[in-house]
């Protein structure tokens, strides 16, 4: 998207969210607390840094206050929560139209392997209040099949890790794979979505891994970090016959990124965002200034659509800053990994 098109988009988003006719109660009230005028002063991608990080407010705000008045008749997909990695969960609302646009973008350029019949998805990822479950349910339908899920509670695993109860963590991981194995034994599964720790657990069950290598068309992993050596091992030794791709996202942007096809950075996927609606930046944590390309910094995410406004959100991840595709502002990221601590809270990844 060209620069002038982005400026037009940004101006439209500011006018929408800060207009009494179309904006949400949250942002209309917030406008009076800002030391700048978002309608007049936010004209560029860099200007988004004027906004305070409002993510902590989302732990307590009534979700009705987040709904734009201009979308009073739009279909809601639901209320979703963050994983609680850095404290009490944050809550957001998402609209069906937004999720459909996101899934359409995620599947742009995707070509299913030849063969008829339904192609079902097995998602061993959090669902419930987590938006990744809603996204992948809609992706499964778009791919022409059913979506099978495993009952997974990442918050419980994080508590057990925090308590040092690694035996319970191992037992829970085995429990999850037992559930997945029961589905795989009786259903036709073409697409598998799982987190890196659970893919490693599958790899330890050689008969299951060999069966999936012969029958899957694609594996998508996401939700946490995957080091290049582990990814290479899974690709070459465990699932050499399966196309592997990845996603990286956040509840705070109502979105996932997608891995750039055919390219990587030091063996790790390069993640592109759904621009101009979702834009990433990577900054120095002490100054908030973008780091040079190919250097590591803290990830900042921005959601800019009529469905929500979440600008200048400092994520709990670090990543390497890379040039984006196209002419839109923002960057791509690679080698994503969590910070050790956020506001005095230790970041625990668990199975997720």
CSV table of C-alpha atoms in Angstrom, one decimal:
chain,number,residue,atom,x,y,z
A,1,UNK,CA,0.0,0.0,0.0
A,2,UNK,CA,1.4,3.4,-1.0
A,3,UNK,CA,2.3,6.0,1.6
A,4,UNK,CA,-0.6,8.3,0.5
A,5,UNK,CA,-3.0,5.4,0.8
A,6,UNK,CA,-1.8,4.6,4.3
A,7,UNK,CA,-2.1,8.2,5.4
A,8,UNK,CA,-5.7,8.2,4.1
A,9,UNK,CA,-6.4,4.9,5.9
A,10,UNK,CA,-4.9,6.3,9.2
A,11,UNK,CA,-6.9,9.5,8.9
A,12,UNK,CA,-10.1,7.5,8.4
A,13,UNK,CA,-9.3,5.3,11.4
A,14,UNK,CA,-8.7,8.3,13.7
A,15,UNK,CA,-11.9,10.0,12.5
A,16,UNK,CA,-13.9,6.8,13.0
A,17,UNK,CA,-12.7,6.0,16.5
A,18,UNK,CA,-12.9,9.6,17.8
A,19,UNK,CA,-16.2,10.6,16.3
A,20,UNK,CA,-19.2,10.6,18.7
A,21,UNK,CA,-21.3,8.9,16.0
A,22,UNK,CA,-18.9,5.9,15.3
A,23,UNK,CA,-16.4,5.7,18.1
A,24,UNK,CA,-16.4,3.5,21.2
A,25,UNK,CA,-17.1,4.8,24.7
A,26,UNK,CA,-13.6,3.8,25.7
A,27,UNK,CA,-11.8,6.0,23.1
A,28,UNK,CA,-14.3,8.9,23.2
A,29,UNK,CA,-13.6,9.2,27.0
A,30,UNK,CA,-9.9,8.6,26.4
A,31,UNK,CA,-9.7,11.5,24.0
A,32,UNK,CA,-10.1,14.1,26.7
A,33,UNK,CA,-7.2,12.5,28.7
A,34,UNK,CA,-4.7,12.6,25.9
A,35,UNK,CA,-2.1,15.4,25.6
A,36,UNK,CA,-2.6,15.5,21.8
A,37,UNK,CA,-5.5,15.5,19.4
A,38,UNK,CA,-5.5,12.1,17.6
A,39,UNK,CA,-7.6,13.5,14.7
A,40,UNK,CA,-5.3,16.4,14.1
A,41,UNK,CA,-2.0,15.2,15.2
A,42,UNK,CA,-1.8,11.5,14.1
A,43,UNK,CA,-0.8,11.7,10.5
A,44,UNK,CA,1.9,9.1,10.1
A,45,UNK,CA,3.0,5.7,11.4
A,46,UNK,CA,5.6,7.3,13.6
A,47,UNK,CA,2.8,9.5,15.2
A,48,UNK,CA,1.2,6.3,16.7
A,49,UNK,CA,3.9,6.4,19.3
A,50,UNK,CA,2.1,9.4,20.8
A,51,UNK,CA,-0.5,7.0,22.2
A,52,UNK,CA,0.0,5.5,25.6
A,53,UNK,CA,0.0,1.7,25.8
A,54,UNK,CA,-3.6,1.1,27.0
A,55,UNK,CA,-3.2,-2.7,27.3
A,56,UNK,CA,-3.4,-2.7,31.1
A,57,UNK,CA,-6.7,-0.9,30.9
A,58,UNK,CA,-8.1,-3.9,29.0
A,59,UNK,CA,-7.8,-6.0,32.2
A,60,UNK,CA,-10.8,-4.2,33.7
A,61,UNK,CA,-12.7,-2.2,31.0
A,62,UNK,CA,-16.3,-3.4,30.2
A,63,UNK,CA,-16.1,-4.9,26.8
A,64,UNK,CA,-19.3,-3.0,25.8
A,65,UNK,CA,-17.1,0.2,26.1
A,66,UNK,CA,-14.7,-1.2,23.4
A,67,UNK,CA,-17.5,-1.6,20.8
A,68,UNK,CA,-17.6,1.2,18.2
A,69,UNK,CA,-21.0,2.8,17.9
A,70,UNK,CA,-20.7,2.6,14.2
A,71,UNK,CA,-20.8,-1.2,14.4
A,72,UNK,CA,-23.9,-1.5,16.4
A,73,UNK,CA,-25.5,-3.8,13.9
A,74,UNK,CA,-22.3,-5.8,13.0
A,75,UNK,CA,-22.1,-9.5,14.0
A,76,UNK,CA,-19.8,-10.1,16.9
A,77,UNK,CA,-17.5,-13.2,16.8
A,78,UNK,CA,-17.1,-13.0,20.6
A,79,UNK,CA,-15.1,-11.8,23.6
A,80,UNK,CA,-11.5,-13.0,23.7
A,81,UNK,CA,-8.8,-12.9,26.4
A,82,UNK,CA,-5.0,-12.8,26.5
A,83,UNK,CA,-3.2,-15.8,27.9
A,84,UNK,CA,-2.5,-14.2,31.3
A,85,UNK,CA,1.3,-14.6,30.8
A,86,UNK,CA,2.0,-11.2,32.4
A,87,UNK,CA,-0.8,-11.0,34.9
A,88,UNK,CA,-4.6,-10.9,34.8
A,89,UNK,CA,-6.1,-11.5,31.4
A,90,UNK,CA,-6.9,-8.6,29.1
A,91,UNK,CA,-10.2,-8.7,27.2
A,92,UNK,CA,-11.1,-7.6,23.7
A,93,UNK,CA,-14.0,-8.0,21.3
A,94,UNK,CA,-13.8,-9.2,17.7
A,95,UNK,CA,-16.2,-9.0,14.8
A,96,UNK,CA,-17.0,-11.7,12.3
A,97,UNK,CA,-16.2,-9.4,9.4
A,98,UNK,CA,-12.7,-8.8,10.7
A,99,UNK,CA,-12.0,-12.4,11.3
A,100,UNK,CA,-13.2,-13.3,7.8
A,101,UNK,CA,-10.9,-10.6,6.3
A,102,UNK,CA,-8.0,-11.9,8.3
A,103,UNK,CA,-8.5,-15.5,7.3
A,104,UNK,CA,-8.9,-14.5,3.6
A,105,UNK,CA,-5.5,-12.7,3.9
A,106,UNK,CA,-3.9,-15.7,5.7
A,107,UNK,CA,-4.9,-18.0,2.9
A,108,UNK,CA,-3.9,-15.7,0.0
A,109,UNK,CA,-1.7,-17.7,-2.3
A,110,UNK,CA,-2.4,-21.0,-0.5
A,111,UNK,CA,-2.8,-24.0,-2.8
A,112,UNK,CA,-4.1,-27.3,-1.3
A,113,UNK,CA,-2.5,-30.5,-2.4
A,114,UNK,CA,-4.3,-32.4,-5.2
A,115,UNK,CA,-7.0,-34.8,-4.1
A,116,UNK,CA,-10.7,-34.7,-3.5
A,117,UNK,CA,-12.8,-34.9,-0.3
A,118,UNK,CA,-13.0,-32.9,2.8
A,119,UNK,CA,-9.7,-31.8,4.3
A,120,UNK,CA,-10.0,-31.5,8.1
A,121,UNK,CA,-7.9,-29.6,10.6
A,122,UNK,CA,-6.7,-30.7,14.0
A,123,UNK,CA,-5.9,-27.8,16.3
A,124,UNK,CA,-3.9,-28.6,19.4
A,125,UNK,CA,-4.0,-25.0,20.6
A,126,UNK,CA,-5.9,-23.0,23.2
A,127,UNK,CA,-9.5,-22.2,22.2
A,128,UNK,CA,-12.1,-21.0,24.8
A,129,UNK,CA,-11.3,-17.3,25.4
A,130,UNK,CA,-8.3,-17.2,23.1
A,131,UNK,CA,-8.7,-15.7,19.7
A,132,UNK,CA,-6.3,-18.1,18.0
A,133,UNK,CA,-9.0,-20.8,18.4
A,134,UNK,CA,-11.6,-18.6,16.6
A,135,UNK,CA,-9.2,-17.8,13.8
A,136,UNK,CA,-8.3,-21.4,13.2
A,137,UNK,CA,-11.9,-22.6,13.3
A,138,UNK,CA,-12.7,-20.1,10.5
A,139,UNK,CA,-9.5,-21.1,8.6
A,140,UNK,CA,-10.5,-24.8,8.8
A,141,UNK,CA,-13.9,-24.0,7.3
A,142,UNK,CA,-12.3,-21.9,4.5
A,143,UNK,CA,-10.1,-24.9,3.7
A,144,UNK,CA,-13.2,-27.0,3.2
A,145,UNK,CA,-13.2,-29.2,6.3
A,146,UNK,CA,-14.1,-29.7,9.9
A,147,UNK,CA,-12.0,-28.4,12.8
A,148,UNK,CA,-11.2,-30.9,15.5
A,149,UNK,CA,-9.8,-29.4,18.7
A,150,UNK,CA,-8.1,-30.6,21.9
A,151,UNK,CA,-9.1,-29.3,25.3
A,152,UNK,CA,-6.1,-27.2,26.3
A,153,UNK,CA,-5.7,-24.8,29.2
A,154,UNK,CA,-2.3,-23.1,29.0
A,155,UNK,CA,-2.9,-21.1,32.1
A,156,UNK,CA,-2.9,-24.2,34.2
A,157,UNK,CA,0.4,-25.4,32.7
A,158,UNK,CA,2.0,-22.0,33.5
A,159,UNK,CA,0.9,-22.3,37.1
A,160,UNK,CA,2.5,-25.7,37.4
A,161,UNK,CA,5.8,-24.4,35.8
A,162,UNK,CA,5.7,-21.5,38.2
A,163,UNK,CA,5.4,-24.0,41.1
A,164,UNK,CA,8.2,-26.1,39.8
A,165,UNK,CA,6.0,-29.1,39.2
A,166,UNK,CA,7.6,-30.3,36.0
A,167,UNK,CA,6.2,-33.8,36.4
A,168,UNK,CA,2.7,-32.4,36.2
A,169,UNK,CA,3.7,-30.4,33.1
A,170,UNK,CA,5.0,-33.6,31.4
A,171,UNK,CA,1.8,-35.5,32.4
A,172,UNK,CA,-0.4,-32.8,31.0
A,173,UNK,CA,1.5,-32.7,27.7
A,174,UNK,CA,1.1,-36.5,27.4
A,175,UNK,CA,-2.6,-36.0,28.2
A,176,UNK,CA,-3.0,-33.6,25.3
A,177,UNK,CA,-1.2,-35.8,22.8
A,178,UNK,CA,-3.4,-38.8,24.0
A,179,UNK,CA,-6.5,-36.7,23.0
A,180,UNK,CA,-4.9,-35.8,19.7
A,181,UNK,CA,-4.0,-39.4,19.0
A,182,UNK,CA,-7.5,-40.6,19.6
A,183,UNK,CA,-8.8,-38.1,17.0
A,184,UNK,CA,-6.1,-38.9,14.5
A,185,UNK,CA,-6.8,-42.6,14.8
A,186,UNK,CA,-10.4,-42.2,13.7
A,187,UNK,CA,-10.6,-39.1,11.6
A,188,UNK,CA,-9.1,-37.9,8.3
A,189,UNK,CA,-6.8,-35.0,9.2
A,190,UNK,CA,-4.9,-33.0,6.5
A,191,UNK,CA,-3.9,-30.0,8.5
A,192,UNK,CA,-2.3,-29.9,12.0
A,193,UNK,CA,-2.0,-26.7,14.1
A,194,UNK,CA,0.1,-27.1,17.2
A,195,UNK,CA,2.6,-25.3,19.5
A,196,UNK,CA,6.3,-26.2,19.3
A,197,UNK,CA,6.4,-28.0,22.7
A,198,UNK,CA,3.5,-30.2,21.5
A,199,UNK,CA,5.1,-30.9,18.2
A,200,UNK,CA,8.2,-32.0,20.1
A,201,UNK,CA,5.9,-34.3,22.2
A,202,UNK,CA,4.5,-35.8,19.0
A,203,UNK,CA,8.0,-36.4,17.7
A,204,UNK,CA,8.8,-38.5,20.8
A,205,UNK,CA,6.0,-40.9,19.8
A,206,UNK,CA,7.6,-42.2,16.7
A,207,UNK,CA,4.7,-44.3,15.3
A,208,UNK,CA,2.4,-41.3,15.6
A,209,UNK,CA,4.9,-39.0,14.0
A,210,UNK,CA,5.5,-41.4,11.1
A,211,UNK,CA,1.8,-41.7,10.5
A,212,UNK,CA,1.4,-37.9,10.4
A,213,UNK,CA,4.4,-37.5,8.1
A,214,UNK,CA,2.7,-39.8,5.6
A,215,UNK,CA,-0.8,-38.3,5.9
A,216,UNK,CA,-0.6,-34.6,6.6
A,217,UNK,CA,-0.5,-31.9,4.0
A,218,UNK,CA,0.6,-29.1,6.2
A,219,UNK,CA,1.7,-28.3,9.8
A,220,UNK,CA,1.3,-24.8,11.2
A,221,UNK,CA,3.1,-24.0,14.4
A,222,UNK,CA,2.7,-20.9,16.5
A,223,UNK,CA,2.1,-19.4,19.9
A,224,UNK,CA,5.7,-19.5,21.2
A,225,UNK,CA,9.3,-19.5,20.1
A,226,UNK,CA,10.9,-22.2,18.0
A,227,UNK,CA,14.7,-22.2,17.8
A,228,UNK,CA,16.2,-22.8,14.4
A,229,UNK,CA,17.8,-26.2,15.4
A,230,UNK,CA,14.5,-27.6,16.6
A,231,UNK,CA,12.7,-26.4,13.6
A,232,UNK,CA,15.3,-27.9,11.3
A,233,UNK,CA,15.1,-31.2,13.2
A,234,UNK,CA,11.3,-31.3,12.9
A,235,UNK,CA,11.4,-30.4,9.2
A,236,UNK,CA,14.2,-32.8,8.1
A,237,UNK,CA,13.9,-35.7,10.6
A,238,UNK,CA,10.4,-35.9,11.8
A,239,UNK,CA,8.1,-34.4,9.2
A,240,UNK,CA,10.3,-34.3,6.0
A,241,UNK,CA,7.2,-35.0,3.7
A,242,UNK,CA,5.0,-32.3,5.2
A,243,UNK,CA,4.9,-28.6,4.4
A,244,UNK,CA,5.6,-26.7,7.6
A,245,UNK,CA,4.6,-23.1,8.1
A,246,UNK,CA,4.2,-20.8,11.1
A,247,UNK,CA,2.2,-17.9,12.5
A,248,UNK,CA,2.9,-15.3,15.2
A,249,UNK,CA,0.2,-13.2,16.7
A,250,UNK,CA,-1.4,-11.6,19.7
A,251,UNK,CA,-4.8,-11.1,21.2
A,252,UNK,CA,-4.0,-7.4,21.5
A,253,UNK,CA,-4.0,-7.0,17.7
A,254,UNK,CA,-6.9,-9.5,17.1
A,255,UNK,CA,-4.7,-11.1,14.6
A,256,UNK,CA,-1.9,-13.4,13.5
A,257,UNK,CA,0.9,-12.7,11.1
A,258,UNK,CA,2.0,-15.3,8.6
A,259,UNK,CA,5.4,-16.7,7.6
A,260,UNK,CA,6.8,-15.4,4.4
A,261,UNK,CA,6.8,-18.2,1.8
A,262,UNK,CA,10.2,-19.5,0.7
A,263,UNK,CA,12.3,-17.1,2.9
A,264,UNK,CA,13.8,-17.3,6.4
A,265,UNK,CA,16.2,-15.4,8.5
A,266,UNK,CA,19.0,-17.5,10.1
A,267,UNK,CA,16.7,-20.5,9.7
A,268,UNK,CA,13.7,-18.9,11.4
A,269,UNK,CA,10.5,-17.8,9.7
A,270,UNK,CA,10.0,-14.1,8.7
A,271,UNK,CA,6.6,-12.9,9.8
A,272,UNK,CA,4.6,-10.4,7.9
A,273,UNK,CA,1.5,-8.6,9.3
A,274,UNK,CA,-1.9,-7.9,7.8
A,275,UNK,CA,-1.0,-4.4,6.7
A,276,UNK,CA,-2.2,-1.7,6.8
A,277,UNK,CA,-4.6,-2.9,9.5
A,278,UNK,CA,-1.9,-4.6,11.7
A,279,UNK,CA,1.5,-3.0,11.7
A,280,UNK,CA,4.6,-4.1,13.7
A,281,UNK,CA,7.7,-2.1,14.9
A,282,UNK,CA,10.7,-3.2,16.9
A,283,UNK,CA,12.2,-0.7,19.3
A,284,UNK,CA,14.9,-0.3,21.9
A,285,UNK,CA,13.2,-1.0,25.2
A,286,UNK,CA,14.9,1.9,27.0
A,287,UNK,CA,14.1,4.7,24.4
A,288,UNK,CA,11.2,3.4,22.3
A,289,UNK,CA,13.2,4.3,19.2
A,290,UNK,CA,13.2,1.7,16.4
A,291,UNK,CA,16.3,-0.4,16.2
A,292,UNK,CA,18.3,-0.7,13.0
A,293,UNK,CA,17.2,-3.4,10.6
A,294,UNK,CA,18.6,-6.9,11.4
A,295,UNK,CA,19.0,-6.0,15.1
A,296,UNK,CA,16.9,-7.2,18.0
A,297,UNK,CA,14.5,-5.2,20.0
A,298,UNK,CA,11.1,-5.2,21.7
A,299,UNK,CA,8.0,-5.8,19.5
A,300,UNK,CA,5.4,-3.1,19.3
A,301,UNK,CA,2.1,-3.9,17.7
A,302,UNK,CA,-0.7,-1.7,16.2
A,303,UNK,CA,-4.2,-2.6,15.2
A,304,UNK,CA,-5.8,0.1,13.0
A,305,UNK,CA,-9.2,-0.8,11.6
A,306,UNK,CA,-12.8,0.3,12.1
A,307,UNK,CA,-13.2,-2.8,14.2
A,308,UNK,CA,-10.7,-1.8,16.9
A,309,UNK,CA,-8.0,0.7,17.7
A,310,UNK,CA,-5.0,-0.7,19.7
A,311,UNK,CA,-2.0,1.5,18.9
A,312,UNK,CA,1.5,1.4,20.3
A,313,UNK,CA,1.1,-1.9,22.3
A,314,UNK,CA,4.4,-3.1,23.7
A,315,UNK,CA,4.4,-6.8,23.5
A,316,UNK,CA,6.2,-9.3,25.8
A,317,UNK,CA,8.4,-10.5,22.9
A,318,UNK,CA,11.6,-9.5,21.3
A,319,UNK,CA,12.4,-10.0,17.7
A,320,UNK,CA,14.9,-9.1,14.9
A,321,UNK,CA,13.6,-6.2,12.8
A,322,UNK,CA,13.4,-6.8,9.1
A,323,UNK,CA,12.1,-4.9,6.1
A,324,UNK,CA,8.5,-5.4,5.3
A,325,UNK,CA,7.0,-6.4,2.0
A,326,UNK,CA,5.4,-3.8,-0.2
A,327,UNK,CA,5.3,0.0,0.5
A,328,UNK,CA,3.2,0.1,3.7
A,329,UNK,CA,4.9,1.3,6.9
A,330,UNK,CA,5.8,-1.1,9.7
A,331,UNK,CA,8.3,-4.0,9.6
A,332,UNK,CA,8.6,-7.8,9.5
A,333,UNK,CA,10.0,-9.7,12.4
A,334,UNK,CA,12.0,-13.0,12.9
A,335,UNK,CA,13.6,-15.0,15.6
A,336,UNK,CA,10.8,-14.1,18.0
A,337,UNK,CA,11.3,-15.0,21.7
A,338,UNK,CA,9.7,-13.9,24.9
A,339,UNK,CA,11.3,-11.4,27.3
A,340,UNK,CA,12.3,-12.9,30.6
A,341,UNK,CA,10.2,-10.6,32.7
A,342,UNK,CA,7.4,-7.9,32.3
A,343,UNK,CA,6.7,-5.4,35.0
A,344,UNK,CA,8.2,-7.7,37.6
A,345,UNK,CA,6.3,-10.8,36.4
A,346,UNK,CA,8.3,-13.7,35.0
A,347,UNK,CA,7.1,-14.7,31.5
A,348,UNK,CA,6.2,-18.4,31.4
A,349,UNK,CA,5.5,-20.1,28.1
A,350,UNK,CA,4.4,-23.6,29.0
A,351,UNK,CA,2.9,-25.7,26.3
A,352,UNK,CA,1.9,-22.5,24.5
